[in-house]
Coordinates of N, CA and C in Angstrom, one line a residue:
M1 N -24.3 5.5 -13.3 CA -25.3 5.9 -12.3 C -25.9 4.6 -11.7
I2 N -26.2 3.6 -12.6 CA -26.9 2.4 -12.1 C -26.0 1.7 -11.1
K3 N -24.7 1.6 -11.4 CA -23.7 0.9 -10.5 C -23.6 1.7 -9.2
H4 N -23.7 3.0 -9.3 CA -23.6 3.8 -8.1 C -24.8 3.5 -7.2
L5 N -26.0 3.4 -7.8 CA -27.2 3.1 -7.0 C -27.1 1.8 -6.4
I6 N -26.5 0.8 -7.1 CA -26.3 -0.5 -6.6 C -25.5 -0.5 -5.3
F7 N -24.4 0.3 -5.4 CA -23.5 0.4 -4.2 C -24.2 1.0 -3.1
I8 N -25.0 2.1 -3.3 CA -25.7 2.7 -2.3 C -26.7 1.7 -1.6
S9 N -27.4 0.9 -2.3 CA -28.3 -0.1 -1.8 C -27.5 -1.1 -0.9
I10 N -26.4 -1.6 -1.4 CA -25.6 -2.6 -0.7 C -25.1 -2.0 0.6
C11 N -24.6 -0.7 0.5 CA -24.0 -0.1 1.7 C -25.1 0.2 2.8
L12 N -26.3 0.5 2.3 CA -27.3 0.8 3.3 C -27.7 -0.5 4.0
L13 N -27.8 -1.6 3.2 CA -28.1 -2.9 3.8 C -27.1 -3.3 4.8
A14 N -25.8 -3.0 4.5 CA -24.7 -3.4 5.4 C -24.8 -2.8 6.7
S15 N -25.5 -1.6 6.8 CA -25.5 -0.9 8.0 C -26.7 -1.3 8.9
L16 N -27.5 -2.2 8.4 CA -28.7 -2.6 9.1 C -28.3 -3.8 10.0
P17 N -29.1 -4.1 11.0 CA -28.9 -5.3 11.8 C -29.0 -6.5 10.9
S18 N -28.3 -7.6 11.3 CA -28.2 -8.7 10.4 C -29.5 -9.4 10.2
Q19 N -30.5 -9.3 11.2 CA -31.7 -9.9 11.1 C -32.5 -9.4 9.9
A20 N -32.2 -8.1 9.5 CA -33.0 -7.5 8.4 C -32.4 -7.9 7.0
Q21 N -31.4 -8.7 7.0 CA -30.8 -9.0 5.7 C -31.1 -10.4 5.4
E22 N -31.4 -10.7 4.1 CA -31.7 -12.1 3.7 C -30.4 -12.8 3.3
R23 N -29.5 -12.1 2.6 CA -28.3 -12.7 2.1 C -27.1 -12.0 2.7
P24 N -26.0 -12.8 3.1 CA -24.8 -12.1 3.6 C -24.2 -11.2 2.5
L25 N -23.6 -10.1 3.0 CA -22.8 -9.3 2.1 C -21.5 -9.9 1.9
K26 N -20.9 -9.7 0.7 CA -19.6 -10.3 0.5 C -18.6 -9.2 0.2
I27 N -17.4 -9.3 0.8 CA -16.3 -8.4 0.6 C -15.2 -9.3 -0.1
A28 N -14.1 -8.6 -0.6 CA -13.2 -9.4 -1.4 C -11.7 -8.9 -1.2
K29 N -10.8 -9.7 -1.4 CA -9.4 -9.4 -1.4 C -8.9 -9.3 -2.9
L30 N -8.1 -8.3 -3.1 CA -7.6 -8.0 -4.5 C -6.4 -8.9 -4.9
K31 N -6.6 -9.6 -6.0 CA -5.5 -10.4 -6.5 C -4.8 -9.7 -7.6
Y32 N -3.7 -9.0 -7.3 CA -3.1 -8.2 -8.3 C -1.8 -8.9 -8.9
N33 N -1.3 -8.3 -10.0 CA -0.1 -8.8 -10.7 C 1.1 -8.1 -10.2
G34 N 2.3 -8.6 -10.6 CA 3.5 -7.9 -10.3 C 4.4 -8.8 -9.4
G35 N 3.9 -9.9 -8.9 CA 4.7 -10.8 -8.1 C 4.6 -10.6 -6.6
G36 N 3.9 -9.5 -6.1 CA 3.7 -9.3 -4.7 C 2.8 -10.4 -4.1
D37 N 2.9 -10.6 -2.8 CA 2.1 -11.6 -2.2 C 0.7 -11.1 -1.8
W38 N -0.1 -11.0 -2.7 CA -1.5 -10.5 -2.5 C -2.3 -11.3 -1.6
Y39 N -1.8 -12.6 -1.4 CA -2.5 -13.6 -0.6 C -2.1 -13.6 0.8
A40 N -1.3 -12.7 1.2 CA -0.7 -12.6 2.6 C -1.9 -12.5 3.6
N41 N -1.6 -12.8 4.9 CA -2.5 -12.7 6.0 C -3.8 -13.5 5.7
K42 N -3.7 -14.8 5.6 CA -4.8 -15.6 5.2 C -5.9 -15.6 6.3
T43 N -5.6 -15.4 7.5 CA -6.7 -15.5 8.6 C -7.2 -14.1 8.9
S44 N -6.7 -13.0 8.3 CA -7.0 -11.7 8.8 C -8.4 -11.3 8.4
L45 N -8.9 -11.4 7.2 CA -10.2 -11.0 6.8 C -11.3 -11.8 7.5
P46 N -11.2 -13.2 7.5 CA -12.2 -13.9 8.3 C -12.3 -13.5 9.7
N47 N -11.2 -13.2 10.4 CA -11.3 -12.7 11.8 C -11.9 -11.4 11.9
L48 N -11.6 -10.5 10.9 CA -12.2 -9.1 10.9 C -13.7 -9.2 10.7
I49 N -14.1 -10.1 9.7 CA -15.5 -10.3 9.4 C -16.3 -10.8 10.6
A50 N -15.7 -11.8 11.3 CA -16.4 -12.3 12.5 C -16.5 -11.2 13.6
F51 N -15.5 -10.4 13.7 CA -15.5 -9.3 14.7 C -16.6 -8.3 14.4
C52 N -16.7 -8.0 13.1 CA -17.7 -7.0 12.7 C -19.1 -7.6 12.8
N53 N -19.3 -8.8 12.4 CA -20.6 -9.4 12.6 C -21.1 -9.5 14.0
R54 N -20.1 -9.7 14.9 CA -20.4 -9.8 16.3 C -20.6 -8.4 17.0
N55 N -19.8 -7.4 16.6 CA -19.8 -6.2 17.3 C -20.6 -5.0 16.6
L56 N -20.7 -5.2 15.3 CA -21.4 -4.1 14.5 C -22.8 -4.5 14.0
G57 N -23.2 -5.8 14.2 CA -24.5 -6.3 13.7 C -24.5 -6.4 12.2
T58 N -23.4 -6.5 11.5 CA -23.3 -6.7 10.1 C -23.6 -8.2 9.8
N59 N -23.9 -8.5 8.5 CA -24.1 -9.8 8.1 C -23.2 -10.1 6.9
I60 N -21.9 -10.2 7.1 CA -21.0 -10.4 6.1 C -20.6 -11.9 6.0
A61 N -20.5 -12.4 4.8 CA -20.2 -13.8 4.6 C -18.8 -14.1 5.3
P62 N -18.7 -15.2 5.9 CA -17.5 -15.5 6.8 C -16.2 -15.5 6.1
E63 N -16.2 -15.9 4.8 CA -14.9 -15.9 4.1 C -15.0 -14.9 2.9
E64 N -13.8 -14.2 2.8 CA -13.8 -13.2 1.7 C -13.7 -13.9 0.3
E65 N -14.1 -13.2 -0.7 CA -13.9 -13.6 -2.1 C -12.6 -13.1 -2.6
V66 N -12.2 -13.5 -3.7 CA -10.9 -13.1 -4.4 C -11.3 -12.5 -5.7
V67 N -10.9 -11.3 -6.0 CA -11.2 -10.6 -7.3 C -10.0 -10.0 -7.9
E68 N -9.9 -10.0 -9.2 CA -8.8 -9.3 -9.9 C -9.2 -7.9 -10.3
P69 N -8.2 -7.0 -10.4 CA -8.5 -5.6 -10.6 C -9.2 -5.3 -12.0
G70 N -9.0 -6.2 -13.0 CA -9.6 -6.0 -14.3 C -10.9 -6.7 -14.4
S71 N -11.4 -7.4 -13.4 CA -12.6 -8.2 -13.6 C -13.9 -7.4 -13.4
P72 N -14.9 -7.7 -14.2 CA -16.2 -7.0 -14.0 C -16.8 -7.4 -12.7
E73 N -16.4 -8.5 -12.1 CA -17.0 -9.0 -10.8 C -16.7 -8.0 -9.7
I74 N -15.7 -7.1 -9.9 CA -15.3 -6.2 -8.8 C -16.4 -5.3 -8.4
F75 N -17.4 -5.1 -9.3 CA -18.5 -4.2 -9.0 C -19.5 -4.9 -8.1
S76 N -19.3 -6.2 -7.8 CA -20.2 -6.9 -6.9 C -19.9 -6.7 -5.4
Y77 N -18.7 -6.0 -5.2 CA -18.2 -5.9 -3.8 C -18.1 -4.4 -3.4
P78 N -18.8 -4.0 -2.4 CA -18.7 -2.6 -1.9 C -17.3 -2.3 -1.2
F79 N -16.6 -3.4 -0.8 CA -15.4 -3.2 -0.1 C -14.3 -4.2 -0.6
I80 N -13.2 -3.7 -1.0 CA -12.0 -4.5 -1.5 C -10.8 -4.2 -0.5
H81 N -10.2 -5.3 -0.1 CA -9.0 -5.2 0.7 C -7.8 -5.6 -0.1
M82 N -6.7 -4.9 0.1 CA -5.5 -5.2 -0.6 C -4.3 -5.2 0.3
T83 N -3.4 -6.2 0.3 CA -2.3 -6.2 1.1 C -1.1 -6.9 0.4
G84 N 0.0 -7.0 1.1 CA 1.2 -7.6 0.6 C 2.5 -6.9 1.0
H85 N 3.6 -7.5 0.6 CA 4.9 -6.9 1.0 C 5.7 -6.4 -0.2
G86 N 5.3 -6.7 -1.4 CA 6.2 -6.5 -2.5 C 5.5 -5.8 -3.7
N87 N 6.0 -6.2 -4.9 CA 5.6 -5.5 -6.1 C 4.1 -5.5 -6.5
V88 N 3.7 -4.5 -7.1 CA 2.3 -4.3 -7.5 C 2.3 -3.7 -8.9
V89 N 1.6 -4.3 -9.9 CA 1.5 -3.8 -11.2 C 0.0 -3.8 -11.7
F90 N -0.5 -2.6 -12.0 CA -1.8 -2.6 -12.7 C -1.6 -2.3 -14.1
S91 N -2.2 -3.0 -15.0 CA -2.2 -2.7 -16.4 C -3.1 -1.5 -16.7
P92 N -3.0 -0.9 -17.9 CA -3.9 0.2 -18.1 C -5.4 -0.1 -18.0
S93 N -5.7 -1.3 -18.5 CA -7.1 -1.7 -18.4 C -7.6 -2.0 -17.0
E94 N -6.7 -2.5 -16.2 CA -7.0 -2.8 -14.8 C -7.1 -1.5 -14.0
A95 N -6.2 -0.5 -14.3 CA -6.3 0.8 -13.7 C -7.6 1.5 -14.0
Q96 N -8.0 1.4 -15.3 CA -9.3 2.0 -15.7 C -10.5 1.3 -15.0
N97 N -10.4 0.0 -14.9 CA -11.5 -0.7 -14.3 C -11.6 -0.3 -12.8
L98 N -10.5 -0.2 -12.1 CA -10.4 0.2 -10.7 C -11.0 1.6 -10.5
R99 N -10.6 2.5 -11.5 CA -11.1 3.8 -11.4 C -12.7 3.9 -11.5
K100 N -13.2 3.1 -12.5 CA -14.7 3.0 -12.6 C -15.3 2.5 -11.4
Y101 N -14.7 1.5 -10.8 CA -15.2 0.8 -9.6 C -15.3 1.9 -8.4
L102 N -14.2 2.6 -8.2 CA -14.1 3.5 -7.1 C -15.0 4.7 -7.4
I103 N -15.1 5.2 -8.6 CA -16.0 6.4 -8.9 C -17.4 6.0 -8.7
S104 N -17.7 4.7 -9.0 CA -19.1 4.2 -9.0 C -19.6 3.9 -7.5
G105 N -18.7 4.1 -6.5 CA -19.1 3.9 -5.2 C -18.4 2.8 -4.4
G106 N -17.4 2.2 -5.0 CA -16.6 1.2 -4.4 C -15.6 1.8 -3.4
F107 N -15.0 1.0 -2.6 CA -14.1 1.4 -1.6 C -12.9 0.4 -1.5
L108 N -11.7 0.9 -1.5 CA -10.5 0.1 -1.5 C -9.7 0.4 -0.3
H109 N -9.4 -0.6 0.6 CA -8.5 -0.4 1.7 C -7.2 -1.1 1.3
I110 N -6.1 -0.4 1.3 CA -4.8 -0.9 1.1 C -4.0 -1.0 2.4
D111 N -3.5 -2.1 2.8 CA -2.7 -2.3 4.0 C -1.3 -2.7 3.7
D112 N -0.4 -1.8 3.8 CA 1.0 -2.1 3.6 C 1.5 -3.1 4.6
N113 N 1.9 -4.3 4.1 CA 2.3 -5.3 5.0 C 3.9 -5.3 5.2
Y114 N 4.4 -4.1 4.9 CA 5.8 -3.7 5.0 C 6.5 -4.1 3.7
G115 N 6.8 -3.1 2.9 CA 7.5 -3.3 1.7 C 6.7 -2.9 0.4
M116 N 5.4 -2.6 0.6 CA 4.6 -2.3 -0.6 C 4.6 -0.9 -1.0
D117 N 5.0 0.0 -0.1 CA 4.8 1.5 -0.3 C 5.4 2.0 -1.6
K118 N 6.6 1.7 -1.9 CA 7.3 2.2 -3.1 C 6.7 1.7 -4.4
F119 N 5.9 0.6 -4.3 CA 5.3 0.0 -5.4 C 3.8 0.5 -5.6
I120 N 3.1 0.7 -4.5 CA 1.7 1.0 -4.7 C 1.5 2.5 -5.0
R121 N 2.4 3.4 -4.6 CA 2.1 4.8 -4.9 C 2.1 5.1 -6.4
P122 N 3.1 4.6 -7.2 CA 3.0 4.9 -8.6 C 1.8 4.2 -9.3
E123 N 1.4 3.1 -8.7 CA 0.2 2.4 -9.3 C -1.1 3.1 -9.1
L124 N -1.2 3.8 -7.9 CA -2.4 4.6 -7.6 C -2.4 5.8 -8.6
K125 N -1.3 6.2 -9.0 CA -1.3 7.3 -10.0 C -1.8 6.9 -11.3
K126 N -1.7 5.6 -11.6 CA -2.4 5.1 -12.9 C -3.9 5.2 -12.8
I127 N -4.4 5.0 -11.6 CA -5.8 5.0 -11.4 C -6.4 6.5 -11.3
F128 N -5.7 7.3 -10.5 CA -6.1 8.7 -10.3 C -4.9 9.6 -10.5
P129 N -4.5 9.8 -11.8 CA -3.4 10.7 -12.0 C -3.5 12.1 -11.5
E130 N -4.8 12.5 -11.3 CA -5.0 13.9 -10.9 C -5.1 14.1 -9.4
L131 N -5.0 12.9 -8.6 CA -5.1 13.0 -7.2 C -3.8 12.7 -6.5
E132 N -3.6 13.2 -5.3 CA -2.5 12.9 -4.4 C -3.0 12.3 -3.1
L133 N -2.2 11.3 -2.7 CA -2.5 10.7 -1.4 C -2.3 11.8 -0.3
V134 N -3.2 12.0 0.6 CA -3.2 12.9 1.7 C -3.3 12.2 3.0
E135 N -2.6 12.6 4.0 CA -2.7 12.0 5.3 C -4.0 12.6 5.9
L136 N -4.8 11.6 6.4 CA -6.1 12.0 7.0 C -5.9 12.5 8.5
P137 N -6.5 13.6 8.8 CA -6.4 14.1 10.2 C -7.0 13.2 11.2
F138 N -6.5 13.2 12.4 CA -7.0 12.3 13.5 C -8.5 12.5 13.8
N139 N -9.1 13.6 13.4 CA -10.5 13.8 13.6 C -11.3 13.4 12.5
H140 N -10.7 12.7 11.5 CA -11.5 12.2 10.3 C -12.5 11.2 10.8
P141 N -13.7 11.1 10.2 CA -14.7 10.2 10.6 C -14.3 8.7 10.6
I142 N -13.3 8.3 9.8 CA -12.9 6.9 9.8 C -12.3 6.5 11.1
Y143 N -11.8 7.5 11.9 CA -11.2 7.2 13.2 C -12.3 7.3 14.3
R144 N -13.5 7.7 13.9 CA -14.5 8.0 14.9 C -15.9 7.3 14.5
Q145 N -15.8 6.1 14.2 CA -17.0 5.3 14.0 C -17.5 4.7 15.4
K146 N -17.7 3.4 15.5 CA -18.1 2.9 16.8 C -16.9 3.0 17.7
F147 N -15.7 2.8 17.2 CA -14.5 2.9 18.1 C -13.7 4.2 17.8
I148 N -13.3 4.8 18.9 CA -12.7 6.1 18.8 C -11.2 6.0 18.8
F149 N -10.5 6.5 17.8 CA -9.0 6.5 17.8 C -8.5 8.0 17.8
T150 N -8.3 8.5 18.9 CA -7.9 9.9 19.0 C -6.6 10.2 18.4
N151 N -5.7 9.2 18.2 CA -4.4 9.4 17.7 C -4.2 8.7 16.3
G152 N -5.3 8.5 15.7 CA -5.2 7.8 14.4 C -4.9 6.3 14.5
L153 N -4.3 5.7 13.5 CA -4.1 4.3 13.4 C -3.3 3.8 14.6
P154 N -3.7 2.6 15.1 CA -2.9 1.9 16.1 C -1.6 1.3 15.5
K155 N -0.6 1.2 16.3 CA 0.7 0.6 15.8 C 0.6 -0.9 16.2
V156 N 0.7 -1.8 15.2 CA 0.7 -3.2 15.5 C 2.1 -3.8 15.6
H157 N 2.9 -3.5 14.5 CA 4.3 -4.1 14.5 C 5.3 -2.9 14.2
E158 N 6.4 -3.0 14.8 CA 7.5 -2.0 14.5 C 8.4 -2.5 13.4
H159 N 8.8 -1.6 12.5 CA 9.7 -1.9 11.5 C 10.8 -0.9 11.4
D160 N 10.5 0.3 11.0 CA 11.5 1.3 10.8 C 11.4 2.4 11.9
G161 N 10.6 2.2 12.9 CA 10.5 3.2 14.0 C 9.6 4.4 13.6
K162 N 8.9 4.3 12.5 CA 8.0 5.4 12.0 C 6.6 5.3 12.6
P163 N 5.9 6.4 12.8 CA 4.6 6.3 13.3 C 3.6 5.8 12.2
P164 N 2.5 5.1 12.6 CA 1.5 4.7 11.6 C 0.9 5.9 11.0
Q165 N 0.5 5.8 9.7 CA -0.1 6.9 9.0 C -1.3 6.3 8.2
G166 N -2.3 7.1 8.2 CA -3.5 6.7 7.3 C -3.6 7.8 6.2
F167 N -3.5 7.3 5.0 CA -3.6 8.2 3.8 C -4.8 7.9 3.1
G168 N -5.3 8.9 2.3 CA -6.5 8.7 1.5 C -6.4 9.3 0.1
L169 N -7.2 8.8 -0.8 CA -7.4 9.4 -2.1 C -8.9 9.9 -2.0
I170 N -9.1 11.2 -2.2 CA -10.4 11.8 -2.1 C -10.8 12.2 -3.5
Y171 N -11.9 11.6 -4.0 CA -12.4 12.0 -5.3 C -13.8 12.7 -5.2
E172 N -13.8 13.9 -5.6 CA -15.0 14.8 -5.5 C -15.6 14.7 -4.1
G173 N -14.7 14.9 -3.2 CA -15.2 15.0 -1.8 C -15.4 13.7 -1.1
R174 N -15.2 12.6 -1.8 CA -15.5 11.3 -1.2 C -14.2 10.5 -1.0
L175 N -14.0 9.9 0.1 CA -12.8 9.0 0.4 C -13.0 7.7 -0.4
V176 N -12.2 7.4 -1.4 CA -12.4 6.2 -2.2 C -11.3 5.2 -1.9
V177 N -10.2 5.6 -1.4 CA -9.1 4.7 -1.0 C -8.5 5.1 0.3
F178 N -8.4 4.1 1.2 CA -7.8 4.3 2.5 C -6.5 3.5 2.5
Y179 N -5.4 4.1 2.8 CA -4.1 3.4 2.8 C -3.5 3.4 4.2
S180 N -3.4 2.3 4.8 CA -2.7 2.2 6.2 C -1.3 1.8 6.0
Y181 N -0.4 2.7 6.5 CA 1.0 2.6 6.3 C 1.8 2.6 7.6
E182 N 2.8 1.7 7.7 CA 3.6 1.6 8.9 C 2.8 1.2 10.1
C183 N 1.8 0.4 9.9 CA 0.9 0.0 10.9 C 0.8 -1.5 11.0
D184 N 0.8 -2.2 9.9 CA 0.6 -3.7 9.9 C -0.8 -4.1 10.5
L185 N -1.8 -3.3 10.1 CA -3.1 -3.5 10.6 C -3.6 -4.9 10.4
G186 N -3.4 -5.4 9.1 CA -3.9 -6.8 8.8 C -3.2 -7.9 9.6
N187 N -2.0 -7.7 10.0 CA -1.3 -8.6 10.9 C -2.0 -8.7 12.2
G188 N -2.5 -7.6 12.7 CA -3.2 -7.6 14.0 C -4.6 -8.3 13.9
W189 N -5.1 -8.5 12.7 CA -6.3 -9.3 12.5 C -6.1 -10.8 12.5
E190 N -4.9 -11.2 12.3 CA -4.5 -12.6 12.1 C -4.8 -13.4 13.4
D191 N -4.9 -14.7 13.3 CA -5.0 -15.6 14.5 C -3.9 -15.2 15.4
Q192 N -4.2 -15.2 16.7 CA -3.2 -14.8 17.7 C -1.9 -15.7 17.7
I193 N -2.1 -16.9 17.4 CA -0.9 -17.8 17.4 C 0.1 -17.5 16.3
I194 N -0.2 -16.8 15.3 CA 0.7 -16.5 14.2 C 1.8 -15.5 14.6
Y195 N 1.4 -14.4 15.2 CA 2.4 -13.4 15.6 C 2.5 -13.3 17.1
N196 N 1.6 -13.9 17.9 CA 1.7 -13.8 19.3 C 1.6 -12.4 19.9
D197 N 0.8 -11.6 19.2 CA 0.6 -10.2 19.6 C -0.2 -10.2 20.9
P198 N 0.0 -9.2 21.8 CA -0.8 -9.1 22.9 C -2.3 -8.9 22.5
E199 N -3.2 -9.4 23.3 CA -4.6 -9.3 23.0 C -5.1 -7.9 22.9
E200 N -4.5 -7.0 23.7 CA -4.9 -5.6 23.6 C -4.6 -5.0 22.2
V201 N -3.4 -5.4 21.6 CA -3.0 -4.9 20.3 C -3.9 -5.5 19.3
R202 N -4.3 -6.8 19.4 CA -5.2 -7.4 18.4 C -6.5 -6.7 18.4
Q203 N -7.0 -6.4 19.6 CA -8.3 -5.8 19.7 C -8.4 -4.4 19.1
K204 N -7.3 -3.7 19.3 CA -7.2 -2.3 18.7 C -7.2 -2.4 17.2
A205 N -6.4 -3.4 16.6 CA -6.4 -3.6 15.2 C -7.8 -4.0 14.6
L206 N -8.4 -4.9 15.3 CA -9.8 -5.3 14.9 C -10.8 -4.2 15.0
Q207 N -10.7 -3.4 16.0 CA -11.6 -2.2 16.1 C -11.4 -1.2 15.0
M208 N -10.1 -1.0 14.7 CA -9.8 0.0 13.6 C -10.3 -0.6 12.3
G209 N -10.1 -1.9 12.1 CA -10.6 -2.5 10.9 C -12.1 -2.4 10.8
A210 N -12.8 -2.6 11.9 CA -14.3 -2.5 11.9 C -14.7 -1.0 11.6
N211 N -13.9 -0.1 12.1 CA -14.2 1.3 11.7 C -14.1 1.6 10.2
I212 N -13.1 1.0 9.6 CA -12.9 1.1 8.1 C -14.1 0.6 7.4
L213 N -14.5 -0.6 7.8 CA -15.6 -1.3 7.1 C -16.9 -0.5 7.3
M214 N -17.1 0.0 8.6 CA -18.3 0.7 8.9 C -18.4 2.0 8.1
Y215 N -17.2 2.7 8.0 CA -17.1 3.9 7.2 C -17.5 3.7 5.8
A216 N -16.8 2.6 5.2 CA -17.1 2.3 3.8 C -18.5 2.0 3.5
F217 N -19.2 1.3 4.4 CA -20.6 0.9 4.2 C -21.6 2.0 4.4
T218 N -21.3 3.0 5.3 CA -22.3 4.0 5.7 C -22.0 5.3 5.1
Q219 N -20.8 5.7 4.7 CA -20.5 7.0 4.3 C -20.0 7.1 2.9
N220 N -20.0 6.0 2.2 CA -19.6 6.0 0.8 C -20.8 5.6 -0.1

């Protein structure tokens, strides 16, 4: 209960204009085991943070922290981002810690950077064996924060010709995990020079990322 109250306080602060905050809020990237490139998209979160501070009035520290799934430090961050292309492995103790974090009010955004899907799904079952990933409808509030996405996630990069999909794990009525699939959302946050994406595509990706953060801060 104490940890849950801490998260509520942090999230309420994050929704206030930056002038009202004394210290920047910190978010983190998840450093997981299994050999997958958890460190991918090095410029993505700093760019998203700058976009949110500029357009949402948040006061988020300009560089993300790095946290491991089994660390007690994970409870210091109301928002955790996870990405990569390959294998993911959570130990039983890491899965238990992630479950406590999410139940206590934390939020996890998983962005499949192409190739993670077959690995992350069984690992999520370790955290919430009783839950199933469900595709969120296009009228879900995560798509209707400051920026409106009437057709769900934007498509940043093509791989297998599949539409982008946003999945969620919902625990006791609360969205605790948002999983962006076939979207490459984090690639769209990267410096323009890296992928040379059109600016319109980058802006849509950043706007959707801002929606995810805004949702996590205000409705969790």
